[in-house]
Every structure is written in C-alpha cells, then in structure tokens.
Short mmCIF file of C-alpha atoms in Angstrom, two decimals:
data_model
loop_
_atom_site.label_atom_id
_atom_site.label_comp_id
_atom_site.label_asym_id
_atom_site.label_seq_id
_atom_site.Cartn_x
_atom_site.Cartn_y
_atom_site.Cartn_z
CA LEU B 1 170.07 114.05 91.11
CA LEU B 2 170.70 111.68 88.17
CA LEU B 3 171.22 113.49 85.02
CA VAL B 4 170.92 111.38 81.91
CA ASP B 5 171.54 113.02 78.25
CA ASP B 6 173.73 111.75 75.41
CA ASP B 7 174.22 115.57 74.15
CA ASP B 8 177.36 116.49 75.71
CA ILE B 9 176.99 120.01 75.80
CA CYS B 10 173.46 119.83 77.01
CA LEU B 11 174.60 117.37 79.81
CA ARG B 12 177.34 119.80 81.01
CA SER B 13 175.22 122.90 80.76
CA THR B 14 172.26 121.34 82.55
CA ALA B 15 174.26 119.83 85.21
CA ALA B 16 176.11 123.27 85.82
CA LEU B 17 172.77 124.92 86.08
CA LEU B 18 171.72 122.53 88.87
CA LYS B 19 175.07 122.68 90.74
CA ILE B 20 174.53 126.40 90.84
CA ASP B 21 171.25 125.70 92.36
CA GLY B 22 172.78 123.71 95.12
CA TYR B 23 172.15 120.12 93.78
CA ALA B 24 174.59 117.18 93.83
CA VAL B 25 174.34 116.12 90.36
CA THR B 26 175.72 112.84 88.60
CA PRO B 27 175.81 113.24 84.89
CA VAL B 28 175.76 110.20 82.83
CA SER B 29 175.60 110.02 78.93
CA SER B 30 173.39 106.73 78.34
CA GLY B 31 170.39 105.01 79.68
CA LYS B 32 172.77 101.88 80.39
CA THR B 33 175.02 103.90 82.51
CA ALA B 34 172.27 105.64 84.25
CA LEU B 35 170.65 102.22 85.30
CA GLU B 36 174.11 101.05 86.40
CA ALA B 37 174.10 104.16 88.58
CA LEU B 38 170.87 103.66 90.13
CA SER B 39 171.58 100.03 91.01
CA LYS B 40 174.68 101.21 93.08
CA ASP B 41 173.22 104.12 94.89
CA GLN B 42 169.69 104.41 96.27
CA ASP B 43 169.80 107.98 97.45
CA TYR B 44 168.89 109.85 94.19
CA GLN B 45 166.15 112.27 94.79
CA LEU B 46 165.17 112.71 91.11
CA VAL B 47 166.15 111.39 87.57
CA ILE B 48 166.32 113.98 84.73
CA LEU B 49 166.15 111.89 81.57
CA ASP B 50 166.61 112.75 78.15
CA VAL B 51 164.02 110.60 75.69
CA MET B 52 166.04 110.54 72.56
CA MET B 53 169.20 108.74 73.20
CA PRO B 54 170.76 105.76 71.07
CA GLU B 55 170.76 101.97 72.04
CA MET B 56 168.18 102.79 75.08
CA SER B 57 165.76 105.50 74.91
CA GLY B 58 164.54 107.62 77.71
CA TYR B 59 161.24 105.69 77.87
CA GLU B 60 163.00 102.30 77.96
CA VAL B 61 165.18 103.63 80.99
CA CYS B 62 161.90 104.93 82.85
CA ARG B 63 160.05 101.61 82.39
CA LYS B 64 163.02 99.80 83.84
CA ILE B 65 163.27 102.40 86.75
CA ARG B 66 159.35 101.85 87.41
CA GLU B 67 160.05 98.03 87.68
CA GLY B 68 161.62 98.60 91.04
CA LYS B 69 160.73 102.29 92.13
CA SER B 70 157.35 104.07 92.28
CA HIS B 71 156.67 107.54 90.99
CA PHE B 72 156.96 108.68 94.84
CA GLU B 73 160.05 106.61 95.53
CA LEU B 74 162.04 107.97 92.64
CA PRO B 75 160.41 110.98 90.48
CA VAL B 76 161.63 111.14 86.75
CA LEU B 77 161.57 114.29 84.81
CA MET B 78 161.79 113.67 80.93
CA LEU B 79 163.42 116.18 78.68
CA THR B 80 162.75 115.94 75.00
CA ALA B 81 162.74 117.94 71.94
CA MET B 82 159.54 116.10 70.89
CA ALA B 83 156.53 117.86 72.48
CA ALA B 84 153.66 116.30 70.55
CA THR B 85 150.80 115.08 72.57
CA ALA B 86 151.58 111.43 71.44
CA ASP B 87 155.21 112.00 72.93
CA LEU B 88 153.79 113.24 76.15
CA VAL B 89 151.40 110.44 76.45
CA THR B 90 154.12 107.85 75.72
CA GLY B 91 156.43 109.50 78.38
CA PHE B 92 153.68 109.44 81.22
CA ALA B 93 152.72 105.75 80.30
CA ALA B 94 156.52 104.80 80.76
CA GLY B 95 156.29 106.21 84.28
CA ALA B 96 157.41 109.89 84.04
CA ASN B 97 156.26 112.34 86.72
CA ASP B 98 156.73 115.47 84.34
CA TYR B 99 157.88 116.42 81.02
CA LEU B 100 159.92 119.36 79.84
CA SER B 101 160.45 120.25 76.29
CA LYS B 102 163.72 121.32 74.81
CA PRO B 103 164.92 123.91 74.52
CA PHE B 104 163.78 124.85 77.98
CA GLU B 105 164.08 128.12 80.28
CA PRO B 106 166.48 127.44 83.02
CA GLU B 107 163.76 128.94 85.47
CA GLU B 108 161.37 126.42 84.50
CA LEU B 109 163.64 123.45 84.67
CA LEU B 110 164.70 124.54 88.23
CA ALA B 111 161.02 125.13 89.37
CA ARG B 112 160.02 121.56 88.20
CA VAL B 113 163.07 119.98 89.71
CA ARG B 114 162.45 121.71 93.04
CA THR B 115 158.79 120.52 92.84
CA LEU B 116 159.70 116.79 92.31
CA VAL B 117 162.33 116.82 94.99
CA LYS B 118 159.82 118.33 97.57
CA LEU B 119 157.35 115.38 96.45
CA LYS B 120 159.88 112.95 96.99
CA THR B 121 160.82 114.56 100.45
CA ALA B 122 157.16 114.64 101.39
CA ALA B 123 156.62 110.98 100.41
CA ASP B 124 159.67 110.06 102.30
CA GLN B 125 158.53 111.57 105.49
CA THR B 126 155.02 110.13 105.12
CA ILE B 127 156.39 106.75 104.91
CA ALA B 128 158.83 107.43 107.91
CA ALA B 129 155.64 108.72 110.00
CA GLU B 130 153.56 105.57 108.91
CA LEU B 131 156.42 103.27 110.06
CA ALA B 132 156.54 105.09 113.39
CA PHE B 133 152.80 104.96 113.75
CA MET B 134 152.90 101.21 113.05
CA GLN B 135 155.80 100.68 115.53
CA ALA B 136 153.92 102.66 118.32
CA GLN B 137 150.76 100.56 117.99
CA ILE B 138 153.00 97.36 118.29
CA LYS B 139 154.52 98.37 121.43
CA PRO B 140 151.61 98.38 123.95
CA HIS B 141 150.47 94.99 122.78
CA PHE B 142 154.00 93.72 123.23
CA LEU B 143 154.65 95.02 126.63
CA PHE B 144 151.50 93.81 127.95
CA ASN B 145 152.30 90.14 126.74
CA THR B 146 155.72 90.69 128.16
CA LEU B 147 154.62 91.86 131.65
CA ASN B 148 152.00 89.15 131.90
CA THR B 149 154.95 86.48 131.16
CA ILE B 150 157.21 88.08 133.85
CA SER B 151 154.28 88.18 136.35
CA SER B 152 153.94 84.44 135.96
CA PHE B 153 157.61 83.79 136.54
CA CYS B 154 157.59 86.00 139.80
CA ASP B 155 155.77 83.22 141.55
CA THR B 156 157.39 80.03 140.10
CA ALA B 157 160.87 81.36 139.06
CA PRO B 158 161.80 84.62 140.89
CA ALA B 159 165.57 84.72 139.47
CA GLN B 160 164.28 84.26 135.68
CA ALA B 161 161.73 86.96 136.40
CA GLY B 162 164.54 89.18 137.52
CA ARG B 163 166.57 88.38 134.39
CA LEU B 164 163.42 89.03 132.17
CA ILE B 165 162.95 92.70 133.89
CA ASP B 166 166.76 93.29 132.98
CA GLU B 167 166.20 92.27 129.31
CA LEU B 168 162.81 94.32 129.30
CA SER B 169 164.74 97.53 130.50
CA ASN B 170 167.64 96.82 128.05
CA TYR B 171 165.06 96.56 125.50
CA LEU B 172 163.06 99.68 126.62
CA ARG B 173 166.22 101.68 126.90
CA HIS B 174 167.15 101.32 123.25
CA SER B 175 163.66 101.27 121.73
CA PHE B 176 162.68 104.58 123.37
CA ASP B 177 165.91 106.56 122.37
CA PHE B 178 164.27 109.67 121.18
CA GLN B 179 167.65 111.36 120.11
CA ARG B 180 167.76 109.15 117.08
CA HIS B 181 165.67 110.08 114.08
CA GLU B 182 166.96 107.79 111.38
CA MET B 183 164.78 105.50 109.68
CA PHE B 184 167.28 102.46 110.01
CA VAL B 185 169.38 101.23 112.98
CA PRO B 186 172.72 99.37 112.90
CA ILE B 187 172.12 95.48 112.72
CA GLU B 188 173.98 95.11 115.89
CA GLU B 189 171.69 97.13 117.77
CA GLU B 190 168.67 95.26 116.11
CA ILE B 191 170.17 91.75 117.05
CA GLY B 192 170.76 92.92 120.59
CA LEU B 193 167.04 93.96 120.74
CA VAL B 194 165.82 90.68 119.22
CA LYS B 195 167.80 88.89 121.80
CA SER B 196 166.50 90.98 124.68
#
C-alpha cells in the first residue's frame, strides 16, 4: 500500500494500523513523493491519499494516477476532513474509488482497504484469465498452420521437416508448462519460443 499524508502523526498512526493488519506500507508525506514512488514500483495494490496537502493536493495526485492507471489497475482511497457533498463529488471526479472522512474509525478504514485490495486482486485475476483464454484460442490455429507446413516439407525436404518437428516439440514443451502460473516469462524463454 502507498500511504500519502502530510500530517506526520496521522501518517505514522495510519501506517502502524495497516501494518498491524498485515499490509506492507510505504508512507510518504507529499503528492510529488507519491508519484515518484509509483513511477519506481508498479506493485502497489492501493493508494491511500490525503486530500489536503501543500504544493499538490490529493485531487491532483489522483488525476495524475488516472492518466496511467484505471480504477481497477490501482484503486485510490481518499482521506479528508472535508466531507461536504461537493468534496466527495470532486474526489470521485478526480478518479477516487472510495472516500473516507477524517477522523475515521480504524475498523472502517481497514474494511475499506480490504475491499479495495480484493477488488484489485479480482481485476488482476480476471485480466490473467482473459489473457490465458486468448492464448488458448490462438494455439489451435497456430498448430494447424505449423503442421500443414511440416506436412508440405515431408515430400520436398524431409531433413527440413525433421528440423521443423524438433522446433515444434521445443515450442510445445515450453508452451505447455503447466507448473508455471506467472503472467510473465523471462525474455530469454520468449526469444527461444520466437526462434522455434
């Protein structure tokens, strides 16, 4: 979690509360520092963002986040002492997923954090499943074309057909590795598959 608040006492107490609940927390005290942290680390599950900060407000930080990340890619929970309807509307218009007024009850903060983290996790799983489905649809077409090519080489260039079968088996061996569950593969493996 990325926690952003210019009030040092609030920053430390909120960070401690979140850490006790098992979250890894990066506390920062300005919007500029928050954007720098986000540019360096793409693994944040949630940004908890104070609205009233000097130099750059939470609204401005949220707008900058939304230039590169959707509501599902990086949820934002805004914290503020201003709880008028206009303030809530401004926060949601800036791209916030949720809003919590200060002072807040610790249980309410933790409940909202858990919900937004679950939302992010579910969105990540949905994207991964969609990518896997798309890859599954591509493979039968690819295999059909590859086997047709090898078949044509069997009559005209049997040695070349043998090499193509070896490359296809290399591709399939790596492609059907069901032990791997990560979304990404090392670039060396991907280059090997492209060559095959």
